[in-house]
Tab-separated table of N, CA and C in Angstrom:
chain	number	residue	atom	x	y	z
A	1	UNK	N	-75.145	-47.989	-41.225
A	1	UNK	CA	-75.591	-46.687	-41.606
A	1	UNK	C	-77.063	-46.681	-41.964
A	2	UNK	N	-77.492	-47.745	-42.590
A	2	UNK	CA	-78.899	-47.845	-42.929
A	2	UNK	C	-79.735	-47.775	-41.660
A	3	UNK	N	-79.238	-48.437	-40.592
A	3	UNK	CA	-79.962	-48.381	-39.325
A	3	UNK	C	-80.068	-46.954	-38.820
A	4	UNK	N	-78.948	-46.215	-38.886
A	4	UNK	CA	-78.981	-44.836	-38.406
A	4	UNK	C	-79.916	-43.988	-39.251
A	5	UNK	N	-79.872	-44.195	-40.566
A	5	UNK	CA	-80.760	-43.423	-41.436
A	5	UNK	C	-82.210	-43.794	-41.160
A	6	UNK	N	-82.446	-45.091	-40.923
A	6	UNK	CA	-83.806	-45.538	-40.618
A	6	UNK	C	-84.299	-44.931	-39.325
A	7	UNK	N	-83.433	-44.927	-38.315
A	7	UNK	CA	-83.827	-44.331	-37.045
A	7	UNK	C	-84.017	-42.831	-37.175
A	8	UNK	N	-83.210	-42.216	-37.993
A	8	UNK	CA	-83.346	-40.780	-38.206
A	8	UNK	C	-84.662	-40.452	-38.895
A	9	UNK	N	-85.130	-41.319	-39.768
A	9	UNK	CA	-86.382	-41.073	-40.479
A	9	UNK	C	-87.593	-41.319	-39.591
A	10	UNK	N	-87.492	-42.269	-38.675
A	10	UNK	CA	-88.644	-42.615	-37.842
A	10	UNK	C	-89.196	-41.435	-37.064
A	11	UNK	N	-88.368	-40.682	-36.341
A	11	UNK	CA	-88.942	-39.577	-35.588
A	11	UNK	C	-89.606	-38.536	-36.489
A	12	UNK	N	-89.018	-38.282	-37.661
A	12	UNK	CA	-89.617	-37.291	-38.548
A	12	UNK	C	-91.001	-37.745	-38.995
A	13	UNK	N	-91.157	-39.001	-39.359
A	13	UNK	CA	-92.468	-39.466	-39.814
A	13	UNK	C	-93.433	-39.591	-38.644
A	14	UNK	N	-92.938	-39.894	-37.452
A	14	UNK	CA	-93.797	-39.986	-36.283
A	14	UNK	C	-94.215	-38.599	-35.807
A	15	UNK	N	-93.301	-37.613	-35.878
A	15	UNK	CA	-93.619	-36.258	-35.436
A	15	UNK	C	-94.674	-35.597	-36.315
A	16	UNK	N	-94.621	-35.840	-37.608
A	16	UNK	CA	-95.549	-35.162	-38.524
A	16	UNK	C	-97.013	-35.445	-38.170
A	17	UNK	N	-97.421	-36.710	-37.976
A	17	UNK	CA	-98.816	-36.939	-37.596
A	17	UNK	C	-99.177	-36.283	-36.271
A	18	UNK	N	-98.223	-36.228	-35.313
A	18	UNK	CA	-98.509	-35.580	-34.040
A	18	UNK	C	-98.826	-34.107	-34.246
A	19	UNK	N	-98.078	-33.434	-35.110
A	19	UNK	CA	-98.347	-32.028	-35.374
A	19	UNK	C	-99.730	-31.867	-35.995
A	20	UNK	N	-100.063	-32.798	-36.883
A	20	UNK	CA	-101.385	-32.727	-37.496
A	20	UNK	C	-102.476	-32.928	-36.447
A	21	UNK	N	-102.267	-33.884	-35.551
A	21	UNK	CA	-103.262	-34.111	-34.500
A	21	UNK	C	-103.380	-32.894	-33.608
A	22	UNK	N	-102.248	-32.317	-33.195
A	22	UNK	CA	-102.307	-31.139	-32.341
A	22	UNK	C	-103.029	-30.005	-33.055
A	23	UNK	N	-102.705	-29.815	-34.305
A	23	UNK	CA	-103.361	-28.763	-35.081
A	23	UNK	C	-104.856	-29.026	-35.178
A	24	UNK	N	-105.217	-30.272	-35.464
A	24	UNK	CA	-106.639	-30.620	-35.537
A	24	UNK	C	-107.313	-30.415	-34.192
A	25	UNK	N	-106.634	-30.796	-33.108
A	25	UNK	CA	-107.201	-30.622	-31.775
A	25	UNK	C	-107.486	-29.160	-31.492
A	26	UNK	N	-106.541	-28.276	-31.876
A	26	UNK	CA	-106.759	-26.849	-31.671
A	26	UNK	C	-107.941	-26.362	-32.506
A	27	UNK	N	-108.063	-26.829	-33.732
A	27	UNK	CA	-109.169	-26.416	-34.597
A	27	UNK	C	-110.499	-26.831	-33.997
A	28	UNK	N	-110.560	-28.045	-33.465
A	28	UNK	CA	-111.809	-28.523	-32.870
A	28	UNK	C	-112.192	-27.678	-31.664
A	29	UNK	N	-111.209	-27.282	-30.865
A	29	UNK	CA	-111.504	-26.481	-29.676
A	29	UNK	C	-112.088	-25.134	-30.084
A	30	UNK	N	-111.545	-24.525	-31.144
A	30	UNK	CA	-112.040	-23.242	-31.600
A	30	UNK	C	-113.423	-23.406	-32.223
A	31	UNK	N	-113.657	-24.529	-32.909
A	31	UNK	CA	-114.940	-24.767	-33.574
A	31	UNK	C	-116.075	-24.885	-32.565
A	32	UNK	N	-115.817	-25.380	-31.399
A	32	UNK	CA	-116.850	-25.445	-30.378
A	32	UNK	C	-116.977	-26.805	-29.724
A	33	UNK	N	-117.862	-26.833	-28.758
A	33	UNK	CA	-118.129	-28.033	-27.985
A	33	UNK	C	-119.606	-28.349	-28.115
A	34	UNK	N	-119.906	-29.543	-28.556
A	34	UNK	CA	-121.289	-29.973	-28.716
A	34	UNK	C	-121.661	-30.856	-27.537
A	35	UNK	N	-122.776	-30.530	-26.871
A	35	UNK	CA	-123.197	-31.310	-25.718
A	35	UNK	C	-124.630	-30.965	-25.345
A	36	UNK	N	-125.059	-31.543	-24.231
A	36	UNK	CA	-126.344	-31.199	-23.627
A	36	UNK	C	-126.036	-30.315	-22.428
A	37	UNK	N	-126.708	-29.172	-22.367
A	37	UNK	CA	-126.462	-28.198	-21.314
A	37	UNK	C	-127.745	-27.904	-20.555
A	38	UNK	N	-127.604	-27.625	-19.263
A	38	UNK	CA	-128.690	-27.130	-18.430
A	38	UNK	C	-128.459	-25.646	-18.234
A	39	UNK	N	-129.474	-24.832	-18.485
A	39	UNK	CA	-129.374	-23.396	-18.249
A	39	UNK	C	-129.612	-23.185	-16.755
A	40	UNK	N	-128.571	-22.762	-16.040
A	40	UNK	CA	-128.659	-22.627	-14.586
A	40	UNK	C	-128.943	-21.209	-14.122
A	41	UNK	N	-128.666	-20.224	-14.980
A	41	UNK	CA	-128.883	-18.819	-14.589
A	41	UNK	C	-129.046	-17.999	-15.861
A	42	UNK	N	-129.977	-17.054	-15.836
A	42	UNK	CA	-130.152	-16.166	-16.992
A	42	UNK	C	-130.284	-14.718	-16.552
A	43	UNK	N	-129.806	-13.850	-17.398
A	43	UNK	CA	-130.015	-12.416	-17.302
A	43	UNK	C	-130.333	-11.955	-18.709
A	44	UNK	N	-130.750	-10.715	-18.855
A	44	UNK	CA	-131.121	-10.206	-20.175
A	44	UNK	C	-129.967	-10.312	-21.168
A	45	UNK	N	-128.738	-10.092	-20.677
A	45	UNK	CA	-127.599	-10.057	-21.590
A	45	UNK	C	-126.594	-11.196	-21.405
A	46	UNK	N	-126.933	-12.213	-20.638
A	46	UNK	CA	-126.030	-13.356	-20.470
A	46	UNK	C	-126.795	-14.553	-19.923
A	47	UNK	N	-126.127	-15.693	-19.933
A	47	UNK	CA	-126.698	-16.919	-19.368
A	47	UNK	C	-125.548	-17.820	-18.947
A	48	UNK	N	-125.846	-18.758	-18.060
A	48	UNK	CA	-124.846	-19.723	-17.616
A	48	UNK	C	-125.368	-21.113	-17.961
A	49	UNK	N	-124.521	-21.888	-18.652
A	49	UNK	CA	-124.853	-23.251	-19.046
A	49	UNK	C	-123.938	-24.224	-18.323
A	50	UNK	N	-124.510	-25.345	-17.902
A	50	UNK	CA	-123.714	-26.408	-17.278
A	50	UNK	C	-123.815	-27.643	-18.164
A	51	UNK	N	-122.674	-28.157	-18.584
A	51	UNK	CA	-122.641	-29.379	-19.380
A	51	UNK	C	-123.073	-30.527	-18.465
A	52	UNK	N	-124.146	-31.229	-18.833
A	52	UNK	CA	-124.694	-32.259	-17.950
A	52	UNK	C	-123.883	-33.543	-17.984
A	53	UNK	N	-122.900	-33.638	-18.881
A	53	UNK	CA	-122.071	-34.837	-18.961
A	53	UNK	C	-120.751	-34.685	-18.202
A	54	UNK	N	-120.120	-33.514	-18.296
A	54	UNK	CA	-118.833	-33.355	-17.622
A	54	UNK	C	-118.845	-32.301	-16.512
A	55	UNK	N	-119.971	-31.594	-16.330
A	55	UNK	CA	-120.097	-30.617	-15.254
A	55	UNK	C	-119.456	-29.268	-15.529
A	56	UNK	N	-118.813	-29.100	-16.689
A	56	UNK	CA	-118.163	-27.834	-16.996
A	56	UNK	C	-119.207	-26.734	-17.142
A	57	UNK	N	-118.889	-25.552	-16.613
A	57	UNK	CA	-119.789	-24.405	-16.645
A	57	UNK	C	-119.300	-23.431	-17.708
A	58	UNK	N	-120.240	-22.930	-18.515
A	58	UNK	CA	-119.925	-21.996	-19.602
A	58	UNK	C	-120.772	-20.737	-19.417
A	59	UNK	N	-120.128	-19.592	-19.228
A	59	UNK	CA	-120.835	-18.323	-19.133
A	59	UNK	C	-120.943	-17.744	-20.537
A	60	UNK	N	-122.159	-17.469	-20.956
A	60	UNK	CA	-122.385	-16.900	-22.286
A	60	UNK	C	-122.260	-15.382	-22.236
A	61	UNK	N	-121.689	-14.813	-23.287
A	61	UNK	CA	-121.533	-13.359	-23.366
A	61	UNK	C	-122.829	-12.683	-23.791
A	62	UNK	N	-123.812	-13.467	-24.219
A	62	UNK	CA	-125.137	-12.937	-24.551
A	62	UNK	C	-126.152	-14.041	-24.285
A	63	UNK	N	-127.408	-13.656	-24.186
A	63	UNK	CA	-128.459	-14.651	-23.976
A	63	UNK	C	-129.277	-14.761	-25.258
A	64	UNK	N	-129.177	-15.907	-25.937
A	64	UNK	CA	-129.914	-16.072	-27.182
A	64	UNK	C	-131.370	-16.488	-26.965
A	65	UNK	N	-131.993	-16.005	-25.873
A	65	UNK	CA	-133.395	-16.312	-25.609
A	65	UNK	C	-133.622	-17.541	-24.757
A	66	UNK	N	-132.632	-17.938	-23.984
A	66	UNK	CA	-132.751	-19.111	-23.120
A	66	UNK	C	-133.427	-18.743	-21.807
A	67	UNK	N	-134.090	-19.726	-21.205
A	67	UNK	CA	-134.720	-19.554	-19.901
A	67	UNK	C	-134.075	-20.490	-18.900
A	68	UNK	N	-134.092	-20.095	-17.638
A	68	UNK	CA	-133.571	-20.968	-16.586
A	68	UNK	C	-134.352	-22.277	-16.601
A	69	UNK	N	-133.650	-23.379	-16.389
A	69	UNK	CA	-134.202	-24.739	-16.371
A	69	UNK	C	-134.509	-25.260	-17.772
A	70	UNK	N	-133.939	-24.634	-18.807
A	70	UNK	CA	-134.005	-25.211	-20.148
A	70	UNK	C	-132.900	-26.247	-20.280
A	71	UNK	N	-133.190	-27.294	-21.036
A	71	UNK	CA	-132.161	-28.234	-21.477
A	71	UNK	C	-131.907	-27.900	-22.934
A	72	UNK	N	-130.636	-27.764	-23.300
A	72	UNK	CA	-130.291	-27.348	-24.643
A	72	UNK	C	-129.254	-28.300	-25.225
A	73	UNK	N	-129.583	-28.891	-26.372
A	73	UNK	CA	-128.600	-29.651	-27.145
A	73	UNK	C	-127.985	-28.608	-28.053
A	74	UNK	N	-126.724	-28.239	-27.805
A	74	UNK	CA	-126.153	-27.109	-28.529
A	74	UNK	C	-124.649	-27.252	-28.710
A	75	UNK	N	-124.135	-26.346	-29.517
A	75	UNK	CA	-122.694	-26.201	-29.684
A	75	UNK	C	-122.332	-24.813	-29.177
A	76	UNK	N	-121.343	-24.760	-28.283
A	76	UNK	CA	-120.846	-23.485	-27.776
A	76	UNK	C	-119.387	-23.339	-28.178
A	77	UNK	N	-118.962	-22.090	-28.342
A	77	UNK	CA	-117.567	-21.817	-28.698
A	77	UNK	C	-117.082	-20.635	-27.877
A	78	UNK	N	-115.794	-20.638	-27.520
A	78	UNK	CA	-115.245	-19.530	-26.737
A	78	UNK	C	-115.199	-18.243	-27.551
A	79	UNK	N	-115.441	-17.110	-26.863
A	79	UNK	CA	-115.332	-15.794	-27.491
A	79	UNK	C	-113.863	-15.396	-27.557
A	80	UNK	N	-113.392	-15.004	-28.738
A	80	UNK	CA	-112.013	-14.514	-28.822
A	80	UNK	C	-111.929	-13.108	-28.235
A	81	UNK	N	-110.837	-12.581	-27.831
A	81	UNK	CA	-109.545	-13.234	-27.865
A	81	UNK	C	-109.216	-13.976	-26.574
A	82	UNK	N	-109.887	-13.662	-25.470
A	82	UNK	CA	-109.520	-14.243	-24.171
A	82	UNK	C	-110.109	-15.622	-23.945
A	83	UNK	N	-111.189	-15.954	-24.618
A	83	UNK	CA	-111.845	-17.250	-24.488
A	83	UNK	C	-112.295	-17.534	-23.064
A	84	UNK	N	-112.797	-16.497	-22.383
A	84	UNK	CA	-113.304	-16.622	-21.024
A	84	UNK	C	-114.810	-16.845	-21.054
A	85	UNK	N	-115.485	-16.169	-21.963
A	85	UNK	CA	-116.922	-16.357	-22.138
A	85	UNK	C	-117.171	-17.128	-23.433
A	86	UNK	N	-118.409	-17.571	-23.586
A	86	UNK	CA	-118.774	-18.403	-24.736
A	86	UNK	C	-119.961	-17.804	-25.467
A	87	UNK	N	-120.193	-18.324	-26.645
A	87	UNK	CA	-121.373	-17.990	-27.412
A	87	UNK	C	-121.996	-19.283	-27.923
A	88	UNK	N	-123.302	-19.275	-28.118
A	88	UNK	CA	-123.981	-20.434	-28.683
A	88	UNK	C	-123.829	-20.344	-30.194
A	89	UNK	N	-123.232	-21.378	-30.770
A	89	UNK	CA	-123.014	-21.424	-32.212
A	89	UNK	C	-124.236	-22.013	-32.908
A	90	UNK	N	-124.797	-23.067	-32.298
A	90	UNK	CA	-125.949	-23.742	-32.900
A	90	UNK	C	-126.765	-24.420	-31.807
A	91	UNK	N	-128.089	-24.363	-31.931
A	91	UNK	CA	-128.989	-25.066	-31.022
A	91	UNK	C	-129.713	-26.131	-31.834
A	92	UNK	N	-129.512	-27.388	-31.457
A	92	UNK	CA	-130.189	-28.491	-32.141
A	92	UNK	C	-131.572	-28.738	-31.552
A	93	UNK	N	-131.663	-28.633	-30.216
A	93	UNK	CA	-132.936	-28.875	-29.537
A	93	UNK	C	-132.953	-28.075	-28.244
A	94	UNK	N	-134.139	-27.620	-27.886
A	94	UNK	CA	-134.325	-26.901	-26.625
A	94	UNK	C	-135.637	-27.367	-26.024
A	95	UNK	N	-135.617	-27.668	-24.724
A	95	UNK	CA	-136.840	-28.072	-24.042
A	95	UNK	C	-136.823	-27.550	-22.614
A	96	UNK	N	-137.997	-27.218	-22.119
A	96	UNK	CA	-138.129	-26.755	-20.736
A	96	UNK	C	-138.224	-27.959	-19.817
A	97	UNK	N	-137.593	-27.854	-18.663
A	97	UNK	CA	-137.636	-28.920	-17.659
A	97	UNK	C	-138.408	-28.435	-16.451
A	98	UNK	N	-139.064	-29.371	-15.770
A	98	UNK	CA	-139.802	-29.008	-14.561
A	98	UNK	C	-139.675	-30.110	-13.514
A	99	UNK	N	-139.830	-29.705	-12.269
A	99	UNK	CA	-139.863	-30.633	-11.125
A	99	UNK	C	-141.143	-30.346	-10.370
A	100	UNK	N	-141.871	-31.401	-10.027
A	100	UNK	CA	-143.096	-31.218	-9.250
A	100	UNK	C	-143.271	-32.377	-8.284
A	101	UNK	N	-143.797	-32.048	-7.120
A	101	UNK	CA	-144.169	-33.085	-6.160
A	101	UNK	C	-145.634	-33.416	-6.392
A	102	UNK	N	-145.918	-34.687	-6.556
A	102	UNK	CA	-147.282	-35.138	-6.818
A	102	UNK	C	-147.943	-35.577	-5.517
A	103	UNK	N	-149.253	-35.421	-5.460
A	103	UNK	CA	-150.001	-35.925	-4.314
A	103	UNK	C	-150.295	-37.410	-4.464
A	104	UNK	N	-150.076	-37.936	-5.668
A	104	UNK	CA	-150.283	-39.366	-5.914
A	104	UNK	C	-149.239	-40.184	-5.160
A	105	UNK	N	-149.612	-41.359	-4.672
A	105	UNK	CA	-148.629	-42.225	-4.010
A	105	UNK	C	-147.762	-42.928	-5.059
A	106	UNK	N	-146.653	-43.515	-4.639
A	106	UNK	CA	-145.859	-44.318	-5.567
A	106	UNK	C	-146.721	-45.441	-6.161
A	107	UNK	N	-146.361	-45.872	-7.361
A	107	UNK	CA	-147.106	-46.946	-8.012
A	107	UNK	C	-146.844	-48.273	-7.297
A	108	UNK	N	-147.635	-49.271	-7.611
A	108	UNK	CA	-147.440	-50.607	-7.039
A	108	UNK	C	-146.047	-51.110	-7.396
A	109	UNK	N	-145.632	-50.901	-8.632
A	109	UNK	CA	-144.303	-51.350	-9.057
A	109	UNK	C	-143.201	-50.643	-8.259
A	110	UNK	N	-143.367	-49.344	-8.017
A	110	UNK	CA	-142.374	-48.600	-7.238
A	110	UNK	C	-142.337	-49.094	-5.792
A	111	UNK	N	-143.484	-49.429	-5.247
A	111	UNK	CA	-143.522	-49.993	-3.880
A	111	UNK	C	-142.838	-51.356	-3.843
A	112	UNK	N	-143.045	-52.150	-4.887
A	112	UNK	CA	-142.381	-53.457	-4.969
A	112	UNK	C	-140.860	-53.289	-5.037
A	113	UNK	N	-140.400	-52.307	-5.828
A	113	UNK	CA	-138.959	-52.032	-5.892
A	113	UNK	C	-138.430	-51.631	-4.517
A	114	UNK	N	-139.187	-50.801	-3.806
A	114	UNK	CA	-138.776	-50.368	-2.462
A	114	UNK	C	-138.698	-51.559	-1.505
A	115	UNK	N	-139.642	-52.480	-1.630
A	115	UNK	CA	-139.655	-53.654	-0.754
A	115	UNK	C	-138.422	-54.535	-0.967
A	116	UNK	N	-137.862	-54.491	-2.179
A	116	UNK	CA	-136.669	-55.290	-2.511
A	116	UNK	C	-135.370	-54.549	-2.198
A	117	UNK	N	-135.473	-53.291	-1.755
A	117	UNK	CA	-134.304	-52.446	-1.534
A	117	UNK	C	-134.144	-52.168	-0.044
A	118	UNK	N	-132.916	-52.272	0.443
A	118	UNK	CA	-132.655	-52.026	1.858
A	118	UNK	C	-132.932	-50.560	2.208
A	119	UNK	N	-133.326	-50.331	3.443
A	119	UNK	CA	-133.576	-48.978	3.934
A	119	UNK	C	-132.324	-48.126	3.743
A	120	UNK	N	-132.541	-46.932	3.213
A	120	UNK	CA	-131.430	-46.018	2.988
A	120	UNK	C	-130.759	-46.187	1.638
A	121	UNK	N	-131.229	-47.117	0.832
A	121	UNK	CA	-130.618	-47.387	-0.472
A	121	UNK	C	-131.465	-46.806	-1.597
A	122	UNK	N	-130.929	-46.886	-2.804
A	122	UNK	CA	-131.577	-46.367	-4.007
A	122	UNK	C	-131.686	-47.477	-5.045
A	123	UNK	N	-132.849	-47.587	-5.672
A	123	UNK	CA	-133.042	-48.512	-6.803
A	123	UNK	C	-133.321	-47.665	-8.034
A	124	UNK	N	-132.697	-48.029	-9.150
A	124	UNK	CA	-132.919	-47.330	-10.422
A	124	UNK	C	-133.440	-48.330	-11.424
A	125	UNK	N	-134.378	-47.854	-12.224
A	125	UNK	CA	-134.927	-48.734	-13.252
A	125	UNK	C	-135.306	-47.895	-14.465
A	126	UNK	N	-134.929	-48.343	-15.657
A	126	UNK	CA	-135.358	-47.608	-16.854
A	126	UNK	C	-136.869	-47.710	-17.019
A	127	UNK	N	-137.454	-46.668	-17.557
A	127	UNK	CA	-138.881	-46.690	-17.886
A	127	UNK	C	-139.027	-47.275	-19.282
A	128	UNK	N	-140.178	-47.822	-19.573
A	128	UNK	CA	-140.457	-48.256	-20.942
A	128	UNK	C	-140.427	-47.002	-21.808
A	129	UNK	N	-139.650	-47.028	-22.844
A	129	UNK	CA	-139.521	-45.838	-23.687
A	129	UNK	C	-138.369	-44.985	-23.220
A	130	UNK	N	-138.681	-43.813	-22.665
A	130	UNK	CA	-137.656	-42.842	-22.273
A	130	UNK	C	-137.759	-42.560	-20.784
A	131	UNK	N	-136.609	-42.375	-20.137
A	131	UNK	CA	-136.597	-41.964	-18.737
A	131	UNK	C	-136.184	-43.067	-17.786
A	132	UNK	N	-136.273	-42.745	-16.507
A	132	UNK	CA	-135.927	-43.675	-15.433
A	132	UNK	C	-136.825	-43.415	-14.243
A	133	UNK	N	-136.863	-44.403	-13.368
A	133	UNK	CA	-137.520	-44.254	-12.079
A	133	UNK	C	-136.464	-44.549	-11.022
A	134	UNK	N	-136.318	-43.636	-10.072
A	134	UNK	CA	-135.419	-43.839	-8.941
A	134	UNK	C	-136.296	-43.995	-7.708
A	135	UNK	N	-136.069	-45.052	-6.955
A	135	UNK	CA	-136.840	-45.296	-5.741
A	135	UNK	C	-135.885	-45.246	-4.555
A	136	UNK	N	-136.164	-44.317	-3.656
A	136	UNK	CA	-135.393	-44.160	-2.417
A	136	UNK	C	-136.163	-44.824	-1.289
A	137	UNK	N	-135.423	-45.391	-0.342
A	137	UNK	CA	-136.073	-46.065	0.793
A	137	UNK	C	-135.567	-45.487	2.113
A	138	UNK	N	-136.009	-44.270	2.449
A	138	UNK	CA	-135.599	-43.688	3.723
A	138	UNK	C	-136.357	-44.348	4.874
A	139	UNK	N	-135.856	-44.199	6.091
A	139	UNK	CA	-136.676	-44.623	7.224
A	139	UNK	C	-137.998	-43.854	7.180
A	140	UNK	N	-139.079	-44.472	7.622
A	140	UNK	CA	-140.412	-43.851	7.546
A	140	UNK	C	-140.414	-42.407	8.053
A	141	UNK	N	-139.771	-42.169	9.181
A	141	UNK	CA	-139.785	-40.837	9.794
A	141	UNK	C	-139.011	-39.802	8.974
A	142	UNK	N	-138.152	-40.256	8.062
A	142	UNK	CA	-137.321	-39.343	7.274
A	142	UNK	C	-137.821	-39.152	5.842
A	143	UNK	N	-139.004	-39.652	5.546
A	143	UNK	CA	-139.519	-39.568	4.177
A	143	UNK	C	-139.651	-38.123	3.711
A	144	UNK	N	-140.237	-37.263	4.531
A	144	UNK	CA	-140.413	-35.856	4.149
A	144	UNK	C	-139.063	-35.209	3.887
A	145	UNK	N	-138.062	-35.501	4.727
A	145	UNK	CA	-136.727	-34.938	4.535
A	145	UNK	C	-136.126	-35.404	3.207
A	146	UNK	N	-136.363	-36.663	2.833
A	146	UNK	CA	-135.842	-37.188	1.568
A	146	UNK	C	-136.469	-36.464	0.380
A	147	UNK	N	-137.773	-36.224	0.444
A	147	UNK	CA	-138.456	-35.471	-0.620
A	147	UNK	C	-137.879	-34.062	-0.692
A	148	UNK	N	-137.717	-33.421	0.466
A	148	UNK	CA	-137.168	-32.065	0.503
A	148	UNK	C	-135.744	-32.023	-0.059
A	149	UNK	N	-134.949	-33.058	0.204
A	149	UNK	CA	-133.584	-33.118	-0.333
A	149	UNK	C	-133.589	-33.169	-1.859
A	150	UNK	N	-134.492	-33.956	-2.428
A	150	UNK	CA	-134.590	-34.042	-3.894
A	150	UNK	C	-135.002	-32.686	-4.453
A	151	UNK	N	-135.990	-32.047	-3.834
A	151	UNK	CA	-136.443	-30.732	-4.291
A	151	UNK	C	-135.348	-29.672	-4.132
A	152	UNK	N	-134.569	-29.755	-3.054
A	152	UNK	CA	-133.507	-28.779	-2.802
A	152	UNK	C	-132.356	-28.934	-3.799
A	153	UNK	N	-132.132	-30.149	-4.287
A	153	UNK	CA	-131.069	-30.378	-5.272
A	153	UNK	C	-131.625	-30.167	-6.679
A	154	UNK	N	-132.246	-29.037	-6.875
A	154	UNK	CA	-132.911	-28.718	-8.147
A	154	UNK	C	-131.952	-28.835	-9.330
A	155	UNK	N	-130.774	-28.234	-9.210
A	155	UNK	CA	-129.820	-28.259	-10.322
A	155	UNK	C	-129.382	-29.688	-10.649
A	156	UNK	N	-129.063	-30.469	-9.648
A	156	UNK	CA	-128.643	-31.848	-9.881
A	156	UNK	C	-129.754	-32.692	-10.487
A	157	UNK	N	-130.973	-32.493	-9.994
A	157	UNK	CA	-132.120	-33.252	-10.498
A	157	UNK	C	-132.430	-32.868	-11.940
A	158	UNK	N	-132.401	-31.570	-12.243
A	158	UNK	CA	-132.662	-31.127	-13.610
A	158	UNK	C	-131.543	-31.545	-14.564
A	159	UNK	N	-130.297	-31.533	-14.089
A	159	UNK	CA	-129.180	-31.981	-14.929
A	159	UNK	C	-129.358	-33.459	-15.291
A	160	UNK	N	-129.789	-34.258	-14.327
A	160	UNK	CA	-130.047	-35.684	-14.584
A	160	UNK	C	-131.180	-35.832	-15.601
A	161	UNK	N	-132.228	-35.032	-15.469
A	161	UNK	CA	-133.341	-35.071	-16.421
A	161	UNK	C	-132.859	-34.707	-17.823
A	162	UNK	N	-132.022	-33.683	-17.927
A	162	UNK	CA	-131.485	-33.284	-19.228
A	162	UNK	C	-130.636	-34.402	-19.824
A	163	UNK	N	-129.816	-35.035	-19.000
A	163	UNK	CA	-128.956	-36.135	-19.453
A	163	UNK	C	-129.791	-37.315	-19.948
A	164	UNK	N	-130.924	-37.559	-19.285
A	164	UNK	CA	-131.800	-38.668	-19.660
A	164	UNK	C	-132.698	-38.336	-20.854
A	165	UNK	N	-132.735	-37.070	-21.257
A	165	UNK	CA	-133.543	-36.667	-22.400
A	165	UNK	C	-135.026	-36.547	-22.111
A	166	UNK	N	-135.366	-36.236	-20.857
A	166	UNK	CA	-136.777	-36.100	-20.481
A	166	UNK	C	-137.102	-34.636	-20.184
A	167	UNK	N	-138.406	-34.348	-20.003
A	167	UNK	CA	-138.852	-32.971	-19.784
A	167	UNK	C	-139.264	-32.676	-18.353
A	168	UNK	N	-139.681	-33.692	-17.626
A	168	UNK	CA	-140.210	-33.391	-16.292
A	168	UNK	C	-139.807	-34.458	-15.286
A	169	UNK	N	-139.792	-34.007	-14.043
A	169	UNK	CA	-139.476	-34.888	-12.922
A	169	UNK	C	-140.659	-34.824	-11.969
A	170	UNK	N	-141.171	-35.985	-11.618
A	170	UNK	CA	-142.302	-36.057	-10.696
A	170	UNK	C	-141.861	-36.855	-9.470
A	171	UNK	N	-142.142	-36.299	-8.301
A	171	UNK	CA	-141.771	-36.950	-7.038
A	171	UNK	C	-143.041	-37.412	-6.352
A	172	UNK	N	-143.077	-38.699	-6.011
A	172	UNK	CA	-144.203	-39.272	-5.266
A	172	UNK	C	-143.638	-39.890	-3.991
A	173	UNK	N	-144.463	-39.905	-2.945
A	173	UNK	CA	-143.953	-40.484	-1.699
A	173	UNK	C	-145.063	-41.026	-0.824
A	174	UNK	N	-144.642	-41.904	0.034
A	174	UNK	CA	-145.435	-42.406	1.161
A	174	UNK	C	-144.409	-42.845	2.181
A	175	UNK	N	-144.770	-43.071	3.438
A	175	UNK	CA	-143.758	-43.403	4.445
A	175	UNK	C	-142.843	-44.549	3.999
A	176	UNK	N	-141.534	-44.244	3.965
A	176	UNK	CA	-140.530	-45.245	3.624
A	176	UNK	C	-140.265	-45.404	2.134
A	177	UNK	N	-140.998	-44.677	1.265
A	177	UNK	CA	-140.809	-44.807	-0.186
A	177	UNK	C	-140.880	-43.424	-0.829
A	178	UNK	N	-139.857	-43.087	-1.601
A	178	UNK	CA	-139.868	-41.869	-2.405
A	178	UNK	C	-139.508	-42.287	-3.825
A	179	UNK	N	-140.415	-42.002	-4.760
A	179	UNK	CA	-140.100	-42.296	-6.169
A	179	UNK	C	-139.843	-40.969	-6.889
A	180	UNK	N	-138.758	-40.962	-7.635
A	180	UNK	CA	-138.386	-39.808	-8.451
A	180	UNK	C	-138.508	-40.303	-9.890
A	181	UNK	N	-139.507	-39.789	-10.579
A	181	UNK	CA	-139.854	-40.271	-11.910
A	181	UNK	C	-139.370	-39.274	-12.961
A	182	UNK	N	-138.485	-39.723	-13.833
A	182	UNK	CA	-137.952	-38.890	-14.919
A	182	UNK	C	-138.786	-39.224	-16.156
A	183	UNK	N	-139.651	-38.293	-16.542
A	183	UNK	CA	-140.683	-38.555	-17.547
A	183	UNK	C	-140.540	-37.690	-18.788
A	184	UNK	N	-140.962	-38.238	-19.953
A	184	UNK	CA	-140.915	-37.445	-21.188
A	184	UNK	C	-141.919	-36.286	-21.151
């Protein structure tokens, strides 16, 4: 009988913490989601944010003064009762992001990285301090197309910049080498 009573008690004590966890999980969801977001679209009365870590898109029911291509460290929460749109609860940091093609050639170090990388491959290297350098090695004749591809993937490039905590992206190229520099 002790065994039966013991077994009868186990589920009750095991269930109680689960209810607490579920309740806590629901509370956290209502409290909001803290992350780094890229502002992908703005209008006077709304904005669209993309979480740069999980890719989730959040449409805001109002625009708290955000601009397209801003990176925002913020907390967002769903608007009741339908929880289809969101509102910004708190902004910890906001910075503008930019992408530019430079007329400068890749650095000697970037050329050395390209020389060590097979054609068609990508080399990544952290920068001293903050950021990264990505070196692409397209065939010489396809260098311009590779630069255009990076520029065309504006949202993806800016999301990567936001994730890395930098403000600007600079693209340098010469035949067979494209460097994408994520800079503070």
